[in-house]
Amino acid sequence: MHPGLPLSLESLSARRARLLGPAYRLFYDHPLHLVRGEGAWVWDTEGRRYLDAYNNVPHVGHCHPRVVEAIRAQAATLNTHTRYLHEAILACSERLLDRLPAVNRGTGPSASPDWQVMYACSGTEANDLTLRIARAATGNEGVIVTEHAYHGNSGAITPLSTEDTPSKRRGDHIVTIPAPCRYRCPVDGAAAAAHYLEAVDRAIETLAERGHRPAALFLDTVLSSEGVPDVPEGWLAAAVDRVRAAGGLFVADEVQAGFARTGTHFWGFQRLGALPDLVTMGKPMGNGHPVSAVVARPELLARFAADQHYFNTFGGNPVSCAAVLAVLAVMGEEDLQARAVRTGEVLRAGLLELAGRFEVIGDVRGSGLFFGVDLVLDRDSRAPDAGLARRVMNGMREAGVLVGVTGAGGNVVKVRPPMVFGEGEVGVLLGVLEGVLGAEGG
């Protein structure tokens, strides 16, 4: 236990460990007991305020009154499920599908829709359902996923969460490819995409050697757990072409990248230049309310539904749909996508300025309100400095700013605040990061 931990927190932590068991983890060496949130800020039991530069789940800000009221009003009226007709799920679906790109399926009243949507309660459930759809639609079992990925924690999806699941527990139907990263690629320029495409080819060959064909390539389109790498231009579109030629589909996991998180685009797959076959999204769409969704091409859902059905008691309930509608409304009314672009430009400039003064910052990458700061032992070797990243995360927490750590090397400081983050908050974050790096002698 942290030697300076107040008795109340120590008692609370001990009680938590006794009741919840060893599988749960806390973020910081000095645990936080949070009791209130508003916008980009949270407060602990002693009234101390912290700048939240990490939690993407309250997408439009902690406890946004518009979302809170939408949930309250619908919960006070009716909450059922999708075996009854209800306008909320239809309105929610229309708003979501309007955000997906058109794919030229014809016009007129008889034209098939570009996309259809199914609902669940978490990103894990959405990805689990997507895996079922992909396997039913293709008749294949294999999955290609990046190394050190996270896609959820169900029995079927945990093996795809290679961040926590060693190869011996994944099964022979799952193969990994390196996360495409221009900073850590052994070759530069246009050759970088080719380097990582060779890994896709090898993955397809490995599946074939094991008696499998790919059902899907799963990709978190901001590669959050992989360290938020800058992906070589053109890589994803070419990788998807290879997977489709082998009989598989492309699943864009938008749980973290979606809803304009990266600023320039509403979806991460748009930023990477590839059109998916299936899209998954999760709790940020409800500002923390447990709601998620799968969007798919209609013909894929038709193949899935030909021999199985789907029902989720809480997926798509009216309260969840009210939360999603409120989030989308707030995003439009407060122009949060454009704000993410403006704020992100200021944040990037500030991080790059710090990189010019602190040799331990090897790389700054990301856009909008999702950045990774790659900390290294030295810039020549680019060797990850996980110890420094952990100290920076904890040092910033002590100074009142919450960030995380990610990446296979455990050395990338992750900055991923609510979308209401503004230039004033950026100044606070940069000042604290500068102070902590200075204290570390970086």
Tab-separated table of N, CA, C and O in Angstrom, residues 342-398:
chain	number	residue	atom	x	y	z
A	342	ARG	N	-9.794	22.056	-33.205
A	342	ARG	CA	-9.087	23.252	-32.724
A	342	ARG	C	-8.266	22.942	-31.478
A	342	ARG	O	-7.079	23.304	-31.384
A	343	THR	N	-8.884	22.283	-30.521
A	343	THR	CA	-8.174	21.965	-29.285
A	343	THR	C	-7.020	21.012	-29.552
A	343	THR	O	-5.928	21.146	-28.975
A	344	GLY	N	-7.249	20.051	-30.436
A	344	GLY	CA	-6.209	19.093	-30.757
A	344	GLY	C	-4.998	19.728	-31.400
A	344	GLY	O	-3.856	19.306	-31.149
A	345	GLU	N	-5.209	20.750	-32.211
A	345	GLU	CA	-4.076	21.446	-32.828
A	345	GLU	C	-3.235	22.157	-31.775
A	345	GLU	O	-1.994	22.136	-31.824
A	346	VAL	N	-3.905	22.759	-30.806
A	346	VAL	CA	-3.180	23.430	-29.724
A	346	VAL	C	-2.429	22.404	-28.876
A	346	VAL	O	-1.267	22.605	-28.496
A	347	LEU	N	-3.087	21.284	-28.593
A	347	LEU	CA	-2.461	20.242	-27.794
A	347	LEU	C	-1.256	19.648	-28.514
A	347	LEU	O	-0.184	19.461	-27.919
A	348	ARG	N	-1.399	19.356	-29.792
A	348	ARG	CA	-0.274	18.802	-30.560
A	348	ARG	C	0.900	19.772	-30.562
A	348	ARG	O	2.056	19.365	-30.347
A	349	ALA	N	0.615	21.038	-30.828
A	349	ALA	CA	1.697	22.025	-30.854
A	349	ALA	C	2.412	22.084	-29.512
A	349	ALA	O	3.641	22.170	-29.450
A	350	GLY	N	1.656	22.043	-28.425
A	350	GLY	CA	2.262	22.087	-27.105
A	350	GLY	C	3.096	20.855	-26.796
A	350	GLY	O	4.180	20.951	-26.216
A	351	LEU	N	2.593	19.678	-27.189
A	351	LEU	CA	3.346	18.450	-26.958
A	351	LEU	C	4.629	18.435	-27.793
A	351	LEU	O	5.690	17.989	-27.314
A	352	LEU	N	4.557	18.909	-29.021
A	352	LEU	CA	5.753	18.964	-29.858
A	352	LEU	C	6.771	19.955	-29.303
A	352	LEU	O	7.990	19.727	-29.376
A	353	GLU	N	6.285	21.044	-28.724
A	353	GLU	CA	7.200	22.008	-28.116
A	353	GLU	C	7.922	21.365	-26.939
A	353	GLU	O	9.146	21.548	-26.763
A	354	LEU	N	7.204	20.579	-26.149
A	354	LEU	CA	7.849	19.867	-25.043
A	354	LEU	C	8.841	18.832	-25.569
A	354	LEU	O	9.919	18.644	-24.997
A	355	ALA	N	8.497	18.177	-26.674
A	355	ALA	CA	9.410	17.197	-27.259
A	355	ALA	C	10.704	17.845	-27.708
A	355	ALA	O	11.770	17.210	-27.691
A	356	GLY	N	10.625	19.112	-28.095
A	356	GLY	CA	11.832	19.819	-28.483
A	356	GLY	C	12.747	20.124	-27.314
A	356	GLY	O	13.935	20.422	-27.515
A	357	ARG	N	12.223	20.047	-26.100
A	357	ARG	CA	13.024	20.378	-24.916
A	357	ARG	C	13.341	19.171	-24.044
A	357	ARG	O	14.277	19.225	-23.246
A	358	PHE	N	12.572	18.091	-24.192
A	358	PHE	CA	12.790	16.915	-23.358
A	358	PHE	C	13.150	15.722	-24.246
A	358	PHE	O	12.309	15.231	-25.010
A	359	GLU	N	14.386	15.244	-24.119
A	359	GLU	CA	14.891	14.173	-24.970
A	359	GLU	C	14.160	12.852	-24.737
A	359	GLU	O	14.199	11.964	-25.597
A	360	VAL	N	13.492	12.725	-23.606
A	360	VAL	CA	12.806	11.462	-23.320
A	360	VAL	C	11.535	11.300	-24.141
A	360	VAL	O	10.975	10.201	-24.200
A	361	ILE	N	11.053	12.368	-24.759
A	361	ILE	CA	9.893	12.256	-25.642
A	361	ILE	C	10.400	11.855	-27.020
A	361	ILE	O	10.986	12.657	-27.748
A	362	GLY	N	10.178	10.600	-27.373
A	362	GLY	CA	10.644	10.121	-28.662
A	362	GLY	C	9.701	10.447	-29.792
A	362	GLY	O	10.127	10.675	-30.930
A	363	ASP	N	8.391	10.470	-29.496
A	363	ASP	CA	7.408	10.683	-30.560
A	363	ASP	C	6.123	11.218	-29.948
A	363	ASP	O	5.760	10.864	-28.824
A	364	VAL	N	5.439	12.067	-30.711
A	364	VAL	CA	4.111	12.566	-30.367
A	364	VAL	C	3.193	12.209	-31.518
A	364	VAL	O	3.485	12.526	-32.674
A	365	ARG	N	2.089	11.542	-31.239
A	365	ARG	CA	1.211	11.117	-32.322
A	365	ARG	C	-0.254	11.136	-31.879
A	365	ARG	O	-0.560	11.035	-30.692
A	366	GLY	N	-1.118	11.270	-32.875
A	366	GLY	CA	-2.541	11.325	-32.618
A	366	GLY	C	-3.158	12.541	-33.267
A	366	GLY	O	-2.492	13.303	-33.987
A	367	SER	N	-4.435	12.744	-33.017
A	367	SER	CA	-5.136	13.918	-33.539
A	367	SER	C	-6.407	14.119	-32.730
A	367	SER	O	-6.834	13.240	-31.979
A	368	GLY	N	-7.026	15.284	-32.914
A	368	GLY	CA	-8.244	15.579	-32.179
A	368	GLY	C	-7.980	15.540	-30.692
A	368	GLY	O	-7.110	16.249	-30.191
A	369	LEU	N	-8.717	14.699	-29.992
A	369	LEU	CA	-8.542	14.566	-28.550
A	369	LEU	C	-8.134	13.144	-28.193
A	369	LEU	O	-8.689	12.514	-27.287
A	370	PHE	N	-7.135	12.634	-28.939
A	370	PHE	CA	-6.549	11.335	-28.643
A	370	PHE	C	-5.083	11.368	-29.053
A	370	PHE	O	-4.760	11.377	-30.236
A	371	PHE	N	-4.173	11.398	-28.048
A	371	PHE	CA	-2.744	11.503	-28.326
A	371	PHE	C	-1.972	10.473	-27.520
A	371	PHE	O	-2.363	10.075	-26.421
A	372	GLY	N	-0.842	10.066	-28.094
A	372	GLY	CA	0.121	9.236	-27.399
A	372	GLY	C	1.465	9.928	-27.369
A	372	GLY	O	1.917	10.459	-28.389
A	373	VAL	N	2.106	9.958	-26.198
A	373	VAL	CA	3.432	10.546	-26.033
A	373	VAL	C	4.382	9.396	-25.711
A	373	VAL	O	4.344	8.826	-24.616
A	374	ASP	N	5.220	9.043	-26.674
A	374	ASP	CA	6.093	7.877	-26.591
A	374	ASP	C	7.371	8.257	-25.843
A	374	ASP	O	8.186	9.045	-26.335
A	375	LEU	N	7.556	7.704	-24.651
A	375	LEU	CA	8.713	8.012	-23.819
A	375	LEU	C	9.790	6.937	-24.000
A	375	LEU	O	9.490	5.741	-23.958
A	376	VAL	N	11.029	7.384	-24.204
A	376	VAL	CA	12.115	6.472	-24.563
A	376	VAL	C	13.325	6.678	-23.653
A	376	VAL	O	13.506	7.740	-23.055
A	377	LEU	N	14.156	5.631	-23.588
A	377	LEU	CA	15.413	5.742	-22.853
A	377	LEU	C	16.375	6.688	-23.563
A	377	LEU	O	17.089	7.463	-22.933
A	378	ASP	N	16.401	6.584	-24.891
A	378	ASP	CA	17.163	7.534	-25.707
A	378	ASP	C	16.584	7.515	-27.118
A	378	ASP	O	15.986	6.518	-27.551
A	379	ARG	N	16.769	8.623	-27.833
A	379	ARG	CA	16.139	8.753	-29.137
A	379	ARG	C	16.819	7.924	-30.219
A	379	ARG	O	16.196	7.617	-31.239
A	380	ASP	N	18.067	7.576	-30.039
A	380	ASP	CA	18.755	6.775	-31.048
A	380	ASP	C	18.216	5.353	-31.085
A	380	ASP	O	17.886	4.821	-32.145
A	381	SER	N	18.112	4.734	-29.912
A	381	SER	CA	17.622	3.354	-29.865
A	381	SER	C	16.104	3.272	-29.879
A	381	SER	O	15.535	2.248	-30.248
A	382	ARG	N	15.436	4.343	-29.459
A	382	ARG	CA	13.983	4.385	-29.329
A	382	ARG	C	13.494	3.321	-28.343
A	382	ARG	O	12.323	2.901	-28.394
A	383	ALA	N	14.342	2.883	-27.445
A	383	ALA	CA	13.960	1.862	-26.476
A	383	ALA	C	12.895	2.403	-25.530
A	383	ALA	O	13.064	3.493	-24.956
A	384	PRO	N	11.787	1.697	-25.347
A	384	PRO	CA	10.701	2.183	-24.489
A	384	PRO	C	11.155	2.350	-23.038
A	384	PRO	O	11.908	1.527	-22.510
A	385	ASP	N	10.681	3.406	-22.393
A	385	ASP	CA	10.966	3.630	-20.980
A	385	ASP	C	9.657	3.524	-20.195
A	385	ASP	O	8.997	4.531	-19.894
A	386	ALA	N	9.294	2.291	-19.874
A	386	ALA	CA	8.038	2.052	-19.171
A	386	ALA	C	8.064	2.625	-17.764
A	386	ALA	O	7.048	3.129	-17.265
A	387	GLY	N	9.214	2.557	-17.112
A	387	GLY	CA	9.306	3.089	-15.760
A	387	GLY	C	9.033	4.574	-15.717
A	387	GLY	O	8.317	5.068	-14.835
A	388	LEU	N	9.583	5.314	-16.670
A	388	LEU	CA	9.350	6.757	-16.724
A	388	LEU	C	7.880	7.045	-17.007
A	388	LEU	O	7.291	7.940	-16.383
A	389	ALA	N	7.287	6.305	-17.928
A	389	ALA	CA	5.876	6.539	-18.248
A	389	ALA	C	5.004	6.350	-17.015
A	389	ALA	O	4.077	7.139	-16.764
A	390	ARG	N	5.304	5.337	-16.248
A	390	ARG	CA	4.521	5.089	-15.030
A	390	ARG	C	4.721	6.219	-14.022
A	390	ARG	O	3.757	6.674	-13.382
A	391	ARG	N	5.949	6.686	-13.898
A	391	ARG	CA	6.208	7.785	-12.957
A	391	ARG	C	5.538	9.069	-13.421
A	391	ARG	O	5.017	9.853	-12.601
A	392	VAL	N	5.525	9.309	-14.726
A	392	VAL	CA	4.861	10.499	-15.251
A	392	VAL	C	3.362	10.431	-14.983
A	392	VAL	O	2.740	11.410	-14.543
A	393	MET	N	2.765	9.272	-15.244
A	393	MET	CA	1.327	9.111	-14.994
A	393	MET	C	1.000	9.386	-13.528
A	393	MET	O	0.057	10.135	-13.213
A	394	ASN	N	1.763	8.798	-12.617
A	394	ASN	CA	1.496	8.990	-11.195
A	394	ASN	C	1.849	10.400	-10.735
A	394	ASN	O	1.160	10.978	-9.885
A	395	GLY	N	2.913	10.972	-11.313
A	395	GLY	CA	3.273	12.342	-10.966
A	395	GLY	C	2.218	13.335	-11.385
A	395	GLY	O	1.905	14.288	-10.653
A	396	MET	N	1.635	13.126	-12.558
A	396	MET	CA	0.567	14.016	-13.011
A	396	MET	C	-0.680	13.854	-12.153
A	396	MET	O	-1.367	14.837	-11.860
A	397	ARG	N	-0.959	12.621	-11.748
A	397	ARG	CA	-2.100	12.415	-10.854
A	397	ARG	C	-1.913	13.190	-9.557
A	397	ARG	O	-2.838	13.832	-9.065
A	398	GLU	N	-0.699	13.152	-8.993
A	398	GLU	CA	-0.440	13.877	-7.759
A	398	GLU	C	-0.570	15.380	-7.963
A	398	GLU	O	-0.935	16.117	-7.044
